[in-house]
Amino acid sequence: MAAGGSLSAFRLPPLPTIREIIKLFRLHAAKQLSQNFLLDLRLTDKIVRKAGTLTNAYVYEVGPGPGGITRSILNAGVAELLVVEKDSRFLPGLQGRTRCGMCRSDGRYMLSFCETTKLFTRQLYRVTFPPVVLESSSCCTCLLTLAPGKLRIVHGDVLTFKIERAFPESLKRHWEDDPPNVHIIGNLPFSVSTPLIIKWLENVSRRDGPFAYGRTQMTLTFQKEVAERLTATTGSKQRSRLSIMAQYLCSVQHVLTIPGRAFVPKPEVDVGVVRFTPLTQPRIEQPFQLVEKVVQNVFQFRRKYCHRGLGMLFPEAQRVESTGKLLQLADVDPTLRPSQLSVSHFKSLCDVYRKMCDEDPHLFAYNFREELKQNKSKNQEKEGEESYRLQLPP
Ligand code: SAM
């Protein structure tokens, strides 16, 4: 409410666009942080809609940058939005330091946006602010009028930030219940997207980190090729380690493809939006590291029959015999290619491998690369000795 009149009675200047924010704060994209910005708010709205209903939700946004997706999330009626951004250049654009001079609100984040808007209002629209004092708790034109007091900004690294203590305990749900009203959303930096999703999948398997709240849902962007790998079905060309690791723990859907030209600067590839909902019951009930070891070994020889990669789980001396035993007990055809193996095939392989590890305590620690390295240095030593002997006078 304005003094003596309703807020809607004033024609307020529009919020600066994300493109204007970038210009004002001189936020050129930093390649080393994989910065590709989304400036079209219709697109950011579309991504956010793919996360489902966010009314009263607690949302964790990864890498808000200049704040495009942030705006769309705030517009969706969330209870709280926590953003974690590594690049300090974006912070002034996201947070203010003092109260807004234009209204009575004491929101902590108002000033810079009001300042931004004032500047832009003057520069771009050549109008000044209406000389009114607003009675509502919102500021006339700043970004945070969208949801005063609901945005929390953290300058940090998503790879180390601990979200499990950030939201109220009361949000926690039992794993078997419906997902909690907690969501992770982000236009991920390409450079961290794969390590980050592997880390979060491990958290799903342990039900900790963001999944301490229950089956927290995630809506995230990846290079289109990575999105296709995450969701690839048995037998498809894109089937890979990521497909199995994601699909044994989550229901995974490729919900949207965004052309590279929608980003600034334009990346060389298109982008896929993927939605993850952790399963109530993982499709493989073995420790994450064990599943990862089996899957990694199989896919390292992706064009060969699966027995080739599986063989690398065993020391050379027992390789043929143990691989045969593993495949036979798991009832898996050794001549299937890695991409032809379903999650149930991997379940059987992991279950049998686990039994074999229980019988031989050294087996899980076995690493064929180390054995190769040791054999190589032994051979070099031997060759050295022989050539030395050859040089000696008879
Ligand atoms: N969300 C913005 C958008 O859609 O326009 C920016 C997306 S940009 C692809 C990725 C953002 O993540 C950048 O703002 C970048 O600074 C940030 N970022 C990169 N690495 C990060 C990390 N390890 N932790 C937190 N933020 C990171």
Coordinates of N, CA, C and O and ligand atoms in Angstrom, one line a residue, residues 18 22 30 32-39 44 47 61-70 84-90 156-160 186-192 221 263-264, ligand 1:
I18 N 17.3 -9.5 -17.0 CA 18.6 -10.2 -16.6 C 19.7 -9.6 -17.4 O 20.9 -9.4 -17.0
I22 N 23.2 -7.9 -16.0 CA 24.5 -8.4 -16.4 C 25.4 -7.2 -16.9 O 26.5 -7.0 -16.5
A30 N 32.5 -16.1 -17.0 CA 33.8 -16.7 -16.8 C 33.8 -18.1 -17.3 O 33.0 -19.0 -16.7
Q32 N 36.0 -20.5 -16.9 CA 36.5 -21.5 -15.9 C 35.3 -21.9 -15.0 O 35.4 -23.0 -14.3
L33 N 34.3 -21.1 -14.9 CA 33.1 -21.5 -14.0 C 32.0 -22.0 -14.9 O 30.8 -22.0 -14.4
S34 N 32.2 -22.3 -16.1 CA 31.2 -22.8 -17.0 C 29.9 -21.9 -17.0 O 28.8 -22.4 -16.8
Q35 N 30.1 -20.6 -17.2 CA 29.0 -19.7 -17.1 C 28.3 -19.5 -18.4 O 28.9 -18.9 -19.3
N36 N 27.1 -20.0 -18.5 CA 26.2 -19.8 -19.7 C 24.9 -19.4 -19.1 O 24.2 -20.2 -18.4
F37 N 24.5 -18.1 -19.3 CA 23.3 -17.6 -18.6 C 22.1 -17.8 -19.5 O 22.1 -17.7 -20.7
L38 N 21.0 -17.9 -18.7 CA 19.7 -17.9 -19.4 C 19.0 -16.6 -19.1 O 18.8 -16.2 -17.9
L39 N 18.7 -15.9 -20.2 CA 18.2 -14.5 -20.0 C 16.7 -14.5 -20.3 O 16.0 -13.5 -19.9
T44 N 13.2 -19.8 -18.3 CA 13.5 -20.1 -16.9 C 12.2 -20.6 -16.1 O 12.2 -21.5 -15.4
I47 N 11.6 -24.2 -17.1 CA 12.4 -25.1 -16.3 C 11.8 -25.3 -14.9 O 11.7 -26.5 -14.4
E61 N 18.8 -23.7 -4.8 CA 19.3 -23.4 -6.2 C 20.8 -23.4 -6.3 O 21.5 -22.7 -5.6
V62 N 21.3 -24.2 -7.3 CA 22.7 -24.2 -7.5 C 23.1 -23.2 -8.5 O 22.6 -23.2 -9.6
G63 N 24.1 -22.3 -8.2 CA 24.6 -21.4 -9.1 C 23.6 -20.4 -9.7 O 23.3 -20.5 -10.9
P64 N 23.1 -19.5 -8.9 CA 22.1 -18.6 -9.4 C 22.6 -17.6 -10.5 O 21.8 -17.1 -11.3
G65 N 23.9 -17.3 -10.4 CA 24.4 -16.3 -11.4 C 23.7 -15.0 -11.4 O 23.4 -14.5 -10.3
P66 N 23.3 -14.5 -12.5 CA 22.6 -13.2 -12.5 C 21.1 -13.3 -12.0 O 20.5 -12.3 -11.9
G67 N 20.6 -14.5 -11.8 CA 19.3 -14.6 -11.1 C 18.1 -14.9 -12.0 O 17.0 -14.7 -11.5
G68 N 18.3 -15.4 -13.2 CA 17.1 -15.7 -14.0 C 16.2 -16.8 -13.5 O 15.0 -16.6 -13.2
I69 N 16.8 -18.0 -13.2 CA 16.0 -19.1 -12.6 C 15.5 -18.7 -11.2 O 14.4 -19.0 -10.8
T70 N 16.4 -17.9 -10.5 CA 16.0 -17.4 -9.2 C 14.7 -16.7 -9.2 O 13.8 -16.9 -8.4
V84 N 23.2 -21.0 -3.7 CA 24.7 -21.1 -3.4 C 25.4 -20.7 -4.7 O 25.3 -21.4 -5.7
E85 N 26.2 -19.7 -4.6 CA 26.9 -19.2 -5.8 C 28.4 -19.0 -5.4 O 28.8 -18.5 -4.4
K86 N 29.3 -19.5 -6.3 CA 30.7 -19.5 -6.0 C 31.4 -18.2 -6.5 O 32.3 -17.8 -5.9
D87 N 30.8 -17.6 -7.5 CA 31.4 -16.4 -8.1 C 30.9 -15.1 -7.3 O 29.7 -14.7 -7.5
S88 N 31.8 -14.5 -6.6 CA 31.4 -13.4 -5.7 C 30.9 -12.2 -6.5 O 30.2 -11.3 -6.0
R89 N 31.2 -12.1 -7.8 CA 30.7 -11.0 -8.6 C 29.2 -10.9 -8.7 O 28.6 -9.9 -8.9
F90 N 28.5 -12.1 -8.5 CA 27.1 -12.1 -8.6 C 26.4 -11.6 -7.3 O 25.2 -11.3 -7.3
G156 N 29.4 -19.7 -1.7 CA 30.0 -21.0 -1.4 C 30.1 -21.9 -2.6 O 29.8 -21.5 -3.7
D157 N 30.6 -23.1 -2.3 CA 30.8 -24.1 -3.4 C 29.8 -25.2 -3.2 O 29.7 -25.8 -2.1
V158 N 29.0 -25.5 -4.2 CA 28.0 -26.5 -4.1 C 28.5 -27.9 -3.8 O 27.9 -28.7 -3.3
L159 N 29.8 -28.1 -4.2 CA 30.4 -29.4 -4.0 C 30.7 -29.7 -2.5 O 30.8 -30.8 -2.1
T160 N 30.7 -28.6 -1.7 CA 31.0 -28.8 -0.3 C 29.9 -28.3 0.6 O 29.9 -28.6 1.8
G186 N 18.7 -26.3 -10.6 CA 19.8 -25.6 -11.0 C 20.2 -25.7 -12.5 O 20.0 -26.8 -13.1
N187 N 20.6 -24.6 -13.1 CA 21.3 -24.7 -14.4 C 22.8 -24.9 -14.0 O 23.5 -23.9 -13.7
L188 N 23.1 -26.1 -14.0 CA 24.4 -26.5 -13.4 C 25.6 -26.0 -14.3 O 25.5 -26.1 -15.5
P189 N 26.7 -25.6 -13.7 CA 27.9 -25.4 -14.5 C 28.3 -26.8 -15.1 O 28.4 -27.7 -14.3
F190 N 28.6 -26.8 -16.4 CA 28.9 -28.1 -17.0 C 30.1 -28.7 -16.3 O 30.2 -29.9 -16.2
S191 N 31.1 -27.9 -15.8 CA 32.3 -28.4 -15.3 C 32.1 -29.2 -14.0 O 32.9 -30.0 -13.6
V192 N 31.0 -29.0 -13.3 CA 30.8 -29.7 -12.1 C 29.6 -30.7 -12.1 O 29.3 -31.4 -11.2
T221 N 20.0 -29.1 -15.0 CA 20.4 -29.1 -16.4 C 21.8 -29.8 -16.6 O 22.6 -29.8 -15.7
F263 N 21.3 -19.6 -24.6 CA 22.2 -19.2 -23.5 C 23.1 -18.1 -24.0 O 23.5 -18.0 -25.1
V264 N 23.6 -17.4 -23.0 CA 24.6 -16.3 -23.3 C 25.8 -16.5 -22.3 O 25.6 -16.5 -21.1
Ligands
SAM1 N1 21.6 -19.9 -13.0 C1 22.2 -19.0 -13.9 C2 21.4 -19.0 -15.2 O1 20.7 -20.0 -15.5 O2 21.6 -18.0 -16.0 C3 23.7 -19.2 -14.1 C4 24.0 -20.6 -14.7 S1 25.7 -20.9 -15.1 C5 25.6 -22.2 -16.2 C6 26.4 -21.7 -13.7 C7 26.5 -20.9 -12.4 O3 27.0 -21.7 -11.4 C8 27.4 -19.7 -12.5 O4 26.8 -18.6 -11.9 C9 28.6 -20.1 -11.8 O5 29.4 -19.0 -11.2 C10 28.1 -21.0 -10.7 N2 29.1 -22.0 -10.2 C11 30.1 -22.6 -10.9 N3 30.7 -23.5 -10.1 C12 30.1 -23.5 -8.9 C13 30.2 -24.1 -7.7 N4 31.2 -25.1 -7.6 N5 29.4 -23.8 -6.7 C14 28.5 -22.9 -6.8 N6 28.2 -22.2 -7.9 C15 29.0 -22.5 -9.0

